Amino acid sequence: SSGIVGCVAPHPLSGCLWDAFGMKMHLRRLQVLSRAVVGGRVVPPKDSYVSAGACGTTVPVAASLAGPRLLAVASCASASSGGGADEVERARAAAAERVPDTAPPTIFDKILQREIPAEVVHEDAVCLAFRDVNPQAPVHILVIPKDRDGLTQLSNARDEQVDILGHLMLMAGRIGRQECPEGFRIVVNDGKDGAQSVYHLHVHVIGGRQMNWPPG
């Protein structure tokens, strides 16, 4: 007998399909393998098989001490445990927890909707970058998220918004490098004391001259 463990009838632990012979052989294999641990490495018996991938698939396990590979029978369970359904449930929960953005529209919304003109220097699926109409240096560009999603200011950022925050900084850096090869400054104003005038998160890219320190 080759000792093939198959998935044929419902099994309460793995979620796979087993028959009586398969279960008996599976338990025997586990007993053998439990005695074949050498220095923390599992050494499977020669010509042994374990279930892997989709239920019913059997793969021979290499018995070489140089690099044995043991494919866990539990992988069969993952194929039938409804992992996709779990992901859908997590997505629904995340959507339910999304904080509604009830802040009023800003001038940036009109720029995004092309209701007022702006000199756009970069646009992608996530952000828009355009020149400030009241520049504080020869180069002064604003980088904003297209979907504000509660990001009226940096201090309102949520944990799940780390990707968009990183994207804004990445694009600001690339724009700064292109526009100001000798150096530039990145500024994010937050709240009254931070001199924030538009409550839609925006990253300032300022350069084209020597910056002073400390900033004002």
Coordinates of N, CA, C and O in Angstrom, one line a residue, residues 2-173:
S2 N 0.5 2.3 -0.7 CA 1.2 3.5 -0.8 C 0.9 4.4 0.3 O 1.6 5.4 0.6
G3 N -0.2 4.1 1.1 CA -0.5 5.0 2.2 C -1.1 6.3 1.8 O -0.8 7.3 2.4
I4 N -1.9 6.3 0.7 CA -2.4 7.6 0.3 C -3.6 8.0 1.2 O -4.5 7.2 1.4
V5 N -3.5 9.2 1.6 CA -4.6 9.8 2.5 C -5.5 10.5 1.5 O -5.1 11.5 0.9
G6 N -6.8 10.1 1.4 CA -7.7 10.8 0.5 C -8.8 11.5 1.3 O -8.9 11.4 2.4
C7 N -9.5 12.4 0.6 CA -10.6 13.1 1.2 C -11.9 12.6 0.5 O -12.1 12.8 -0.7
V8 N -12.7 11.8 1.3 CA -13.9 11.2 0.7 C -15.1 11.4 1.5 O -16.2 11.7 0.9
A9 N -15.1 11.4 2.8 CA -16.3 11.6 3.6 C -16.1 12.8 4.6 O -14.9 13.0 4.9
P10 N -17.1 13.5 5.0 CA -16.9 14.7 5.9 C -16.1 14.3 7.1 O -16.3 13.3 7.8
H11 N -15.1 15.2 7.5 CA -14.3 15.0 8.7 C -14.5 16.3 9.5 O -14.3 17.4 9.1
P12 N -14.9 16.1 10.8 CA -15.2 17.3 11.7 C -14.1 18.2 12.0 O -14.3 19.3 12.3
L13 N -12.8 17.7 11.9 CA -11.7 18.6 12.3 C -11.1 19.3 11.2 O -10.9 20.5 11.2
S14 N -10.9 18.7 10.0 CA -10.2 19.3 8.9 C -11.2 20.0 8.0 O -10.8 20.8 7.2
G15 N -12.4 19.6 8.0 CA -13.4 20.1 7.0 C -13.2 19.4 5.6 O -13.9 19.7 4.7
C16 N -12.3 18.4 5.6 CA -12.0 17.7 4.3 C -13.0 16.5 4.2 O -13.8 16.3 5.1
L17 N -12.8 15.7 3.2 CA -13.5 14.5 3.0 C -12.6 13.3 3.2 O -11.6 13.2 2.6
W18 N -13.1 12.4 4.1 CA -12.2 11.2 4.4 C -13.1 9.9 4.3 O -14.3 10.0 4.6
D19 N -12.5 8.8 4.1 CA -13.1 7.5 4.3 C -12.5 6.9 5.5 O -11.5 7.4 6.1
A20 N -13.0 5.7 6.0 CA -12.5 5.1 7.2 C -11.0 4.7 7.0 O -10.2 4.9 7.9
F21 N -10.7 4.1 5.8 CA -9.3 3.7 5.6 C -8.4 4.9 5.6 O -7.3 4.9 6.2
G22 N -8.9 6.0 4.9 CA -8.0 7.2 4.9 C -7.8 7.8 6.3 O -6.7 8.2 6.6
M23 N -8.8 7.8 7.2 CA -8.6 8.3 8.5 C -7.6 7.4 9.3 O -6.7 7.9 10.0
K24 N -7.7 6.1 9.1 CA -6.8 5.2 9.8 C -5.4 5.4 9.4 O -4.5 5.5 10.2
M25 N -5.2 5.5 8.1 CA -3.9 5.7 7.6 C -3.3 7.1 8.0 O -2.1 7.3 8.2
H26 N -4.2 8.1 8.0 CA -3.8 9.5 8.4 C -3.3 9.5 9.8 O -2.2 10.0 10.1
L27 N -4.0 8.8 10.7 CA -3.6 8.7 12.1 C -2.3 8.0 12.2 O -1.4 8.4 13.0
R28 N -2.1 6.9 11.4 CA -0.9 6.2 11.5 C 0.3 7.0 11.0 O 1.4 7.0 11.6
R29 N 0.1 7.8 10.0 CA 1.1 8.7 9.4 C 1.5 9.7 10.5 O 2.7 10.0 10.7
L30 N 0.6 10.3 11.2 CA 0.9 11.3 12.2 C 1.7 10.7 13.3 O 2.6 11.3 13.8
Q31 N 1.4 9.4 13.7 CA 2.2 8.7 14.7 C 3.6 8.5 14.3 O 4.6 8.7 15.0
V32 N 3.7 8.1 13.0 CA 5.1 7.9 12.5 C 5.9 9.2 12.4 O 7.0 9.2 12.8
L33 N 5.2 10.2 11.9 CA 5.9 11.5 11.7 C 6.3 12.1 13.1 O 7.3 12.7 13.2
S34 N 5.4 11.9 14.1 CA 5.7 12.4 15.4 C 7.0 11.8 16.0 O 7.6 12.4 16.9
R35 N 7.3 10.6 15.6 CA 8.5 10.0 16.1 C 9.7 10.2 15.2 O 10.8 9.7 15.4
A36 N 9.5 11.0 14.1 CA 10.6 11.2 13.1 C 11.2 12.6 13.1 O 11.7 13.1 12.1
V37 N 11.0 13.3 14.2 CA 11.6 14.6 14.3 C 13.0 14.5 14.7 O 13.4 14.0 15.8
V38 N 13.9 15.1 13.9 CA 15.4 15.0 14.2 C 15.9 16.4 14.2 O 15.9 17.1 13.2
G39 N 16.3 16.8 15.4 CA 16.9 18.2 15.6 C 15.9 19.3 15.2 O 16.3 20.3 14.6
G40 N 14.6 19.1 15.4 CA 13.6 20.1 15.1 C 13.1 20.0 13.6 O 12.3 20.8 13.2
R41 N 13.6 19.0 12.8 CA 13.2 18.8 11.4 C 12.4 17.6 11.3 O 12.7 16.5 11.8
V42 N 11.3 17.7 10.5 CA 10.5 16.5 10.3 C 11.1 15.7 9.2 O 11.3 16.2 8.1
V43 N 11.3 14.4 9.5 CA 11.8 13.5 8.4 C 10.7 12.5 8.1 O 10.4 11.6 8.8
P44 N 10.0 12.7 7.0 CA 8.9 11.8 6.7 C 9.3 10.4 6.2 O 10.5 10.3 5.7
P45 N 8.5 9.4 6.4 CA 8.9 8.1 6.0 C 9.0 8.0 4.4 O 8.3 8.8 3.8
K46 N 9.8 7.2 3.9 CA 10.0 7.0 2.5 C 8.7 6.7 1.8 O 7.9 5.9 2.3
D47 N 8.5 7.3 0.6 CA 7.3 7.0 -0.2 C 6.0 7.4 0.5 O 4.9 6.8 0.2
S48 N 6.0 8.3 1.5 CA 4.8 8.7 2.1 C 4.1 9.8 1.3 O 4.7 10.4 0.4
Y49 N 2.8 10.0 1.5 CA 2.0 10.9 0.8 C 1.2 11.7 1.8 O 0.8 11.2 2.8
V50 N 1.0 13.0 1.5 CA 0.1 13.8 2.3 C -0.8 14.5 1.3 O -0.5 14.7 0.2
S51 N -2.0 14.9 1.9 CA -2.9 15.7 1.1 C -2.5 17.1 1.0 O -2.0 17.7 2.0
A52 N -2.6 17.7 -0.2 CA -2.2 19.1 -0.3 C -3.1 19.8 -1.4 O -3.7 19.1 -2.2
G53 N -3.3 21.1 -1.2 CA -4.1 21.8 -2.2 C -5.5 21.5 -2.1 O -6.1 21.4 -1.0
A54 N -6.2 21.3 -3.2 CA -7.6 21.0 -3.2 C -7.8 19.6 -2.6 O -7.0 18.8 -2.7
C55 N -9.0 19.4 -2.0 CA -9.3 18.1 -1.4 C -9.2 17.0 -2.4 O -9.7 17.1 -3.5
G56 N -8.5 15.9 -2.0 CA -8.4 14.7 -2.9 C -7.1 14.7 -3.6 O -6.7 13.7 -4.2
T57 N -6.3 15.8 -3.6 CA -5.0 15.9 -4.2 C -3.9 15.3 -3.3 O -3.9 15.6 -2.1
T58 N -3.1 14.3 -3.8 CA -2.1 13.8 -3.0 C -0.7 14.0 -3.6 O -0.6 14.0 -4.8
V59 N 0.3 14.4 -2.8 CA 1.6 14.8 -3.3 C 2.6 14.0 -2.5 O 2.6 13.9 -1.3
P60 N 3.6 13.3 -3.2 CA 4.6 12.6 -2.4 C 5.5 13.6 -1.7 O 5.8 14.7 -2.2
V61 N 6.0 13.2 -0.5 CA 6.8 14.0 0.3 C 8.3 13.5 0.2 O 8.5 12.3 0.3
A62 N 9.2 14.4 -0.2 CA 10.6 14.0 -0.3 C 11.1 13.6 1.0 O 10.9 14.3 2.0
A63 N 11.8 12.5 1.1 CA 12.3 12.0 2.4 C 13.8 12.3 2.6 O 14.3 11.9 3.6
S64 N 14.3 13.2 1.8 CA 15.8 13.5 1.9 C 16.0 14.4 3.2 O 15.2 15.3 3.4
L65 N 17.0 14.1 3.9 CA 17.3 14.9 5.1 C 17.9 16.3 4.6 O 17.8 17.3 5.4
A66 N 18.3 16.4 3.4 CA 18.9 17.6 2.9 C 17.8 18.7 2.8 O 18.1 19.9 2.9
G67 N 16.6 18.3 2.5 CA 15.5 19.4 2.4 C 14.1 18.7 2.3 O 13.5 18.8 1.3
P68 N 13.7 18.1 3.3 CA 12.3 17.4 3.3 C 11.2 18.5 3.2 O 11.3 19.5 3.8
R69 N 10.2 18.2 2.4 CA 9.1 19.1 2.3 C 7.8 18.4 2.8 O 7.5 17.4 2.2
L70 N 7.2 18.9 3.8 CA 6.0 18.3 4.3 C 4.8 19.2 4.0 O 4.8 20.3 4.6
L71 N 3.9 18.8 3.2 CA 2.8 19.7 2.9 C 1.7 19.3 3.8 O 1.2 18.2 3.8
A72 N 1.2 20.3 4.6 CA 0.3 20.0 5.7 C -1.1 19.6 5.1 O -1.6 20.2 4.2
V73 N -1.7 18.6 5.8 CA -3.0 18.1 5.4 C -4.0 19.2 5.6 O -5.0 19.3 5.0
A74 N -3.7 20.1 6.6 CA -4.6 21.2 6.9 C -4.9 22.1 5.7 O -5.9 22.8 5.7
S75 N -4.0 22.1 4.7 CA -4.2 23.0 3.6 C -5.5 22.6 2.8 O -6.1 23.4 2.1
C76 N -5.8 21.3 3.0 CA -7.1 20.8 2.4 C -8.3 21.5 3.0 O -9.2 21.8 2.3
A77 N -8.2 21.7 4.3 CA -9.3 22.4 5.0 C -9.4 23.8 4.5 O -10.5 24.3 4.4
S78 N -8.3 24.5 4.3 CA -8.4 25.9 3.9 C -9.1 26.1 2.5 O -9.8 27.1 2.3
A79 N -9.0 25.0 1.7 CA -9.7 25.1 0.4 C -11.2 25.0 0.5 O -11.9 25.4 -0.4
S80 N -11.7 24.4 1.6 CA -13.1 24.2 1.8 C -13.7 24.9 3.0 O -14.8 24.7 3.3
S81 N -12.9 25.9 3.6 CA -13.4 26.5 4.8 C -14.1 27.8 4.5 O -14.4 28.5 5.5
G82 N -14.2 28.2 3.3 CA -14.9 29.4 3.0 C -14.2 30.7 3.3 O -14.7 31.7 3.7
G83 N -12.8 30.7 3.0 CA -12.0 31.9 3.2 C -12.5 33.1 2.5 O -12.4 34.2 3.0
G84 N -13.0 32.9 1.3 CA -13.5 34.0 0.5 C -14.7 34.7 1.2 O -14.8 35.9 1.1
A85 N -15.5 33.9 1.8 CA -16.7 34.4 2.5 C -16.2 35.3 3.7 O -16.8 36.3 3.9
D86 N -15.2 34.8 4.4 CA -14.7 35.6 5.5 C -14.2 36.9 5.0 O -14.3 37.9 5.7
E87 N -13.5 37.0 3.9 CA -13.0 38.2 3.3 C -14.1 39.2 3.0 O -14.0 40.4 3.3
V88 N -15.2 38.6 2.5 CA -16.4 39.5 2.2 C -16.9 40.1 3.4 O -17.3 41.3 3.5
E89 N -17.0 39.3 4.5 CA -17.6 39.7 5.8 C -16.7 40.8 6.3 O -17.2 41.8 6.9
R90 N -15.4 40.7 6.2 CA -14.4 41.7 6.7 C -14.6 43.0 5.9 O -14.6 44.1 6.5
A91 N -14.8 42.9 4.6 CA -15.0 44.1 3.8 C -16.3 44.8 4.2 O -16.3 46.0 4.3
R92 N -17.4 44.0 4.5 CA -18.6 44.6 4.9 C -18.5 45.3 6.2 O -19.0 46.4 6.4
A93 N -17.8 44.7 7.1 CA -17.6 45.3 8.4 C -16.8 46.6 8.3 O -17.1 47.6 9.0
A94 N -15.8 46.6 7.5 CA -14.9 47.8 7.3 C -15.8 49.0 6.7 O -15.6 50.1 7.1
A95 N -16.7 48.6 5.7 CA -17.5 49.6 5.1 C -18.5 50.2 6.1 O -18.8 51.4 6.1
A96 N -19.0 49.3 7.0 CA -19.9 49.8 8.1 C -19.3 50.8 9.0 O -19.9 51.6 9.6
E97 N -18.0 50.6 9.3 CA -17.2 51.4 10.2 C -16.7 52.7 9.6 O -16.2 53.5 10.3
R98 N -16.8 52.8 8.3 CA -16.3 54.0 7.7 C -17.1 55.3 8.2 O -18.3 55.3 8.2
V99 N -16.3 56.2 8.6 CA -16.8 57.5 9.2 C -17.4 58.4 8.1 O -16.6 58.7 7.2
P100 N -18.7 58.8 8.1 CA -19.2 59.6 7.1 C -18.5 61.0 7.1 O -18.1 61.5 8.2
D101 N -18.2 61.5 5.9 CA -17.5 62.8 5.8 C -18.7 63.9 5.7 O -19.3 64.0 4.6
T102 N -18.9 64.5 6.8 CA -20.0 65.5 6.9 C -19.5 66.9 6.8 O -20.3 67.9 6.9
A103 N -18.2 67.1 6.6 CA -17.6 68.5 6.5 C -18.1 69.1 5.2 O -18.3 68.4 4.2
P104 N -18.3 70.4 5.2 CA -18.7 71.1 4.0 C -17.7 71.0 2.9 O -16.5 70.9 3.1
P105 N -18.1 71.2 1.6 CA -17.2 71.2 0.5 C -16.2 72.4 0.6 O -16.5 73.4 1.3
T106 N -15.1 72.2 -0.1 CA -14.1 73.3 -0.1 C -13.8 73.7 -1.5 O -14.3 73.1 -2.5
I107 N -13.0 74.7 -1.7 CA -12.5 75.1 -3.0 C -11.9 74.0 -3.7 O -11.9 73.9 -5.0
F108 N -11.3 73.0 -3.0 CA -10.6 71.9 -3.6 C -11.6 71.0 -4.3 O -11.3 70.4 -5.4
D109 N -12.8 70.9 -3.8 CA -13.8 70.1 -4.5 C -14.2 70.7 -5.8 O -14.4 69.9 -6.8
K110 N -14.2 72.0 -5.9 CA -14.5 72.6 -7.2 C -13.3 72.4 -8.2 O -13.6 72.3 -9.4
I111 N -12.1 72.4 -7.7 CA -11.0 72.1 -8.5 C -11.0 70.7 -9.0 O -10.8 70.4 -10.2
L112 N -11.4 69.7 -8.1 CA -11.5 68.3 -8.5 C -12.6 68.1 -9.6 O -12.4 67.3 -10.5
Q113 N -13.6 68.9 -9.4 CA -14.8 68.8 -10.4 C -14.6 69.6 -11.6 O -15.5 69.7 -12.5
R114 N -13.4 70.3 -11.7 CA -13.1 71.2 -12.9 C -14.1 72.3 -13.0 O -14.3 72.8 -14.1
E115 N -14.6 72.8 -11.9 CA -15.5 73.9 -11.9 C -14.7 75.2 -11.9 O -15.2 76.2 -12.3
I116 N -13.5 75.2 -11.3 CA -12.6 76.3 -11.4 C -11.3 75.8 -11.9 O -10.9 74.7 -11.7
P117 N -10.6 76.7 -12.7 CA -9.3 76.2 -13.3 C -8.2 76.1 -12.3 O -8.2 76.7 -11.2
A118 N -7.3 75.2 -12.6 CA -6.0 75.0 -11.8 C -5.0 74.5 -12.7 O -5.2 73.8 -13.7
E119 N -3.7 74.8 -12.4 CA -2.6 74.4 -13.2 C -2.1 73.0 -12.6 O -1.4 73.0 -11.7
V120 N -2.6 72.0 -13.2 CA -2.4 70.6 -12.7 C -1.0 70.2 -13.1 O -0.6 70.3 -14.3
V121 N -0.2 69.6 -12.2 CA 1.1 69.1 -12.5 C 1.2 67.6 -12.4 O 2.1 67.0 -12.9
H122 N 0.2 67.0 -11.7 CA 0.2 65.6 -11.6 C -1.2 65.1 -11.3 O -1.9 65.8 -10.5
E123 N -1.6 64.0 -11.8 CA -2.9 63.4 -11.5 C -2.8 61.9 -11.7 O -2.3 61.4 -12.6
D124 N -3.4 61.2 -10.7 CA -3.5 59.7 -10.8 C -4.8 59.4 -10.2 O -5.7 60.2 -9.9
A125 N -5.1 58.1 -10.0 CA -6.3 57.6 -9.4 C -6.6 58.0 -8.0 O -7.7 58.1 -7.5
V126 N -5.5 58.4 -7.3 CA -5.6 58.7 -5.8 C -5.5 60.2 -5.5 O -6.2 60.7 -4.7
C127 N -4.7 60.9 -6.2 CA -4.4 62.3 -5.8 C -4.4 63.2 -7.0 O -4.2 62.8 -8.2
L128 N -4.4 64.5 -6.7 CA -4.3 65.6 -7.7 C -3.3 66.6 -7.2 O -3.3 66.9 -6.0
A129 N -2.4 67.0 -8.0 CA -1.4 68.0 -7.6 C -1.5 69.2 -8.5 O -1.5 69.1 -9.8
F130 N -1.5 70.4 -8.0 CA -1.6 71.6 -8.8 C -0.9 72.8 -8.1 O -0.6 72.7 -6.9
R131 N -0.6 73.8 -8.8 CA 0.1 75.0 -8.3 C -0.8 75.9 -7.5 O -1.9 76.1 -7.8
D132 N -0.2 76.3 -6.3 CA -0.9 77.2 -5.4 C -1.1 78.5 -6.1 O -0.2 79.1 -6.7
V133 N -2.3 79.1 -6.0 CA -2.6 80.4 -6.6 C -2.0 81.5 -5.8 O -2.0 82.7 -6.3
N134 N -1.6 81.2 -4.6 CA -0.9 82.2 -3.7 C 0.4 81.7 -3.3 O 0.6 81.4 -2.1
P135 N 1.4 81.5 -4.2 CA 2.6 80.8 -3.9 C 3.5 81.6 -2.9 O 3.6 82.8 -2.9
Q136 N 4.2 80.8 -2.0 CA 5.1 81.4 -1.0 C 6.5 81.2 -1.4 O 7.4 81.5 -0.6
A137 N 6.7 80.7 -2.6 CA 8.1 80.5 -3.1 C 7.9 80.3 -4.6 O 6.8 80.2 -5.2
P138 N 9.0 80.3 -5.4 CA 8.9 80.1 -6.9 C 8.2 78.9 -7.2 O 7.5 78.8 -8.3
V139 N 8.4 77.8 -6.4 CA 7.6 76.6 -6.6 C 6.7 76.4 -5.4 O 7.3 76.3 -4.3
H140 N 5.5 76.2 -5.6 CA 4.5 76.0 -4.5 C 3.4 75.2 -5.1 O 2.5 75.7 -5.8
I141 N 3.4 73.9 -4.8 CA 2.4 72.9 -5.3 C 1.7 72.3 -4.2 O 2.2 72.0 -3.1
L142 N 0.4 72.0 -4.4 CA -0.4 71.3 -3.4 C -0.8 69.9 -3.9 O -1.2 69.8 -5.1
V143 N -0.7 69.0 -3.1 CA -1.0 67.6 -3.4 C -2.2 67.2 -2.5 O -2.0 67.2 -1.3
I144 N -3.3 66.8 -3.1 CA -4.5 66.5 -2.3 C -5.1 65.1 -2.7 O -4.9 64.7 -3.8
P145 N -5.7 64.5 -1.7 CA -6.4 63.2 -2.1 C -7.7 63.5 -2.9 O -8.4 64.5 -2.5
K146 N -8.0 62.8 -3.9 CA -9.2 63.0 -4.6 C -10.5 62.7 -3.8 O -11.5 63.4 -3.9
D147 N -10.4 61.6 -3.0 CA -11.5 61.3 -2.1 C -11.1 61.7 -0.7 O -10.3 61.1 0.0
R148 N -11.7 62.8 -0.2 CA -11.3 63.3 1.1 C -11.6 62.3 2.2 O -10.8 62.1 3.1
D149 N -12.8 61.6 2.2 CA -13.1 60.6 3.1 C -12.7 60.9 4.6 O -12.1 60.1 5.3
G150 N -13.1 62.1 5.0 CA -12.9 62.5 6.4 C -11.5 63.1 6.7 O -11.3 63.6 7.8
L151 N -10.7 63.1 5.7 CA -9.3 63.7 5.8 C -9.4 65.2 5.7 O -8.8 65.8 4.8
T152 N -10.2 65.9 6.5 CA -10.2 67.3 6.5 C -8.9 67.9 7.0 O -8.5 69.0 6.6
Q153 N -8.2 67.1 7.9 CA -6.9 67.5 8.3 C -6.1 66.3 8.8 O -6.7 65.2 9.0
L154 N -4.8 66.4 8.8 CA -4.0 65.2 9.1 C -4.3 64.5 10.4 O -4.3 63.3 10.5
S155 N -4.7 65.3 11.4 CA -5.0 64.8 12.7 C -6.2 63.9 12.8 O -6.5 63.2 13.7
N156 N -7.0 64.0 11.7 CA -8.2 63.2 11.6 C -8.0 61.8 10.9 O -8.9 61.1 10.7
A157 N -6.8 61.6 10.5 CA -6.5 60.4 9.7 C -6.7 59.1 10.5 O -6.5 59.1 11.7
R158 N -7.3 58.1 9.9 CA -7.6 56.8 10.5 C -6.5 55.8 10.1 O -5.8 56.0 9.2
D159 N -6.5 54.7 10.9 CA -5.5 53.7 10.7 C -5.5 53.1 9.3 O -4.5 52.9 8.7
E160 N -6.7 52.9 8.8 CA -6.8 52.3 7.5 C -6.5 53.3 6.3 O -6.5 52.9 5.1
Q161 N -6.2 54.5 6.6 CA -5.8 55.5 5.6 C -4.3 55.6 5.4 O -3.8 56.5 4.7
V162 N -3.6 54.7 6.0 CA -2.1 54.8 5.9 C -1.6 54.7 4.5 O -0.6 55.4 4.1
D163 N -2.3 54.0 3.6 CA -1.9 53.8 2.2 C -2.0 55.1 1.5 O -1.1 55.5 0.7
I164 N -3.1 55.8 1.7 CA -3.3 57.1 0.9 C -2.4 58.2 1.5 O -1.8 59.0 0.7
L165 N -2.1 58.1 2.8 CA -1.1 59.1 3.3 C 0.3 58.8 2.8 O 1.0 59.8 2.4
G166 N 0.6 57.6 2.7 CA 1.9 57.3 2.1 C 2.0 57.7 0.6 O 3.0 58.1 0.1
H167 N 0.9 57.5 -0.1 CA 0.9 57.8 -1.5 C 1.0 59.3 -1.7 O 1.8 59.8 -2.6
L168 N 0.4 60.1 -0.9 CA 0.5 61.6 -1.0 C 2.0 62.0 -0.7 O 2.5 62.8 -1.5
M169 N 2.6 61.4 0.3 CA 4.0 61.8 0.5 C 4.9 61.3 -0.6 O 5.9 62.0 -1.0
L170 N 4.7 60.1 -1.2 CA 5.5 59.6 -2.3 C 5.4 60.6 -3.5 O 6.4 60.9 -4.1
M171 N 4.2 61.0 -3.8 CA 4.0 61.8 -5.0 C 4.6 63.2 -4.7 O 5.1 63.8 -5.6
A172 N 4.4 63.7 -3.5 CA 5.0 65.0 -3.1 C 6.5 65.0 -3.3 O 7.1 65.9 -3.8
G173 N 7.1 63.9 -2.9 CA 8.6 63.7 -3.0 C 9.0 63.7 -4.5 O 10.0 64.3 -4.8

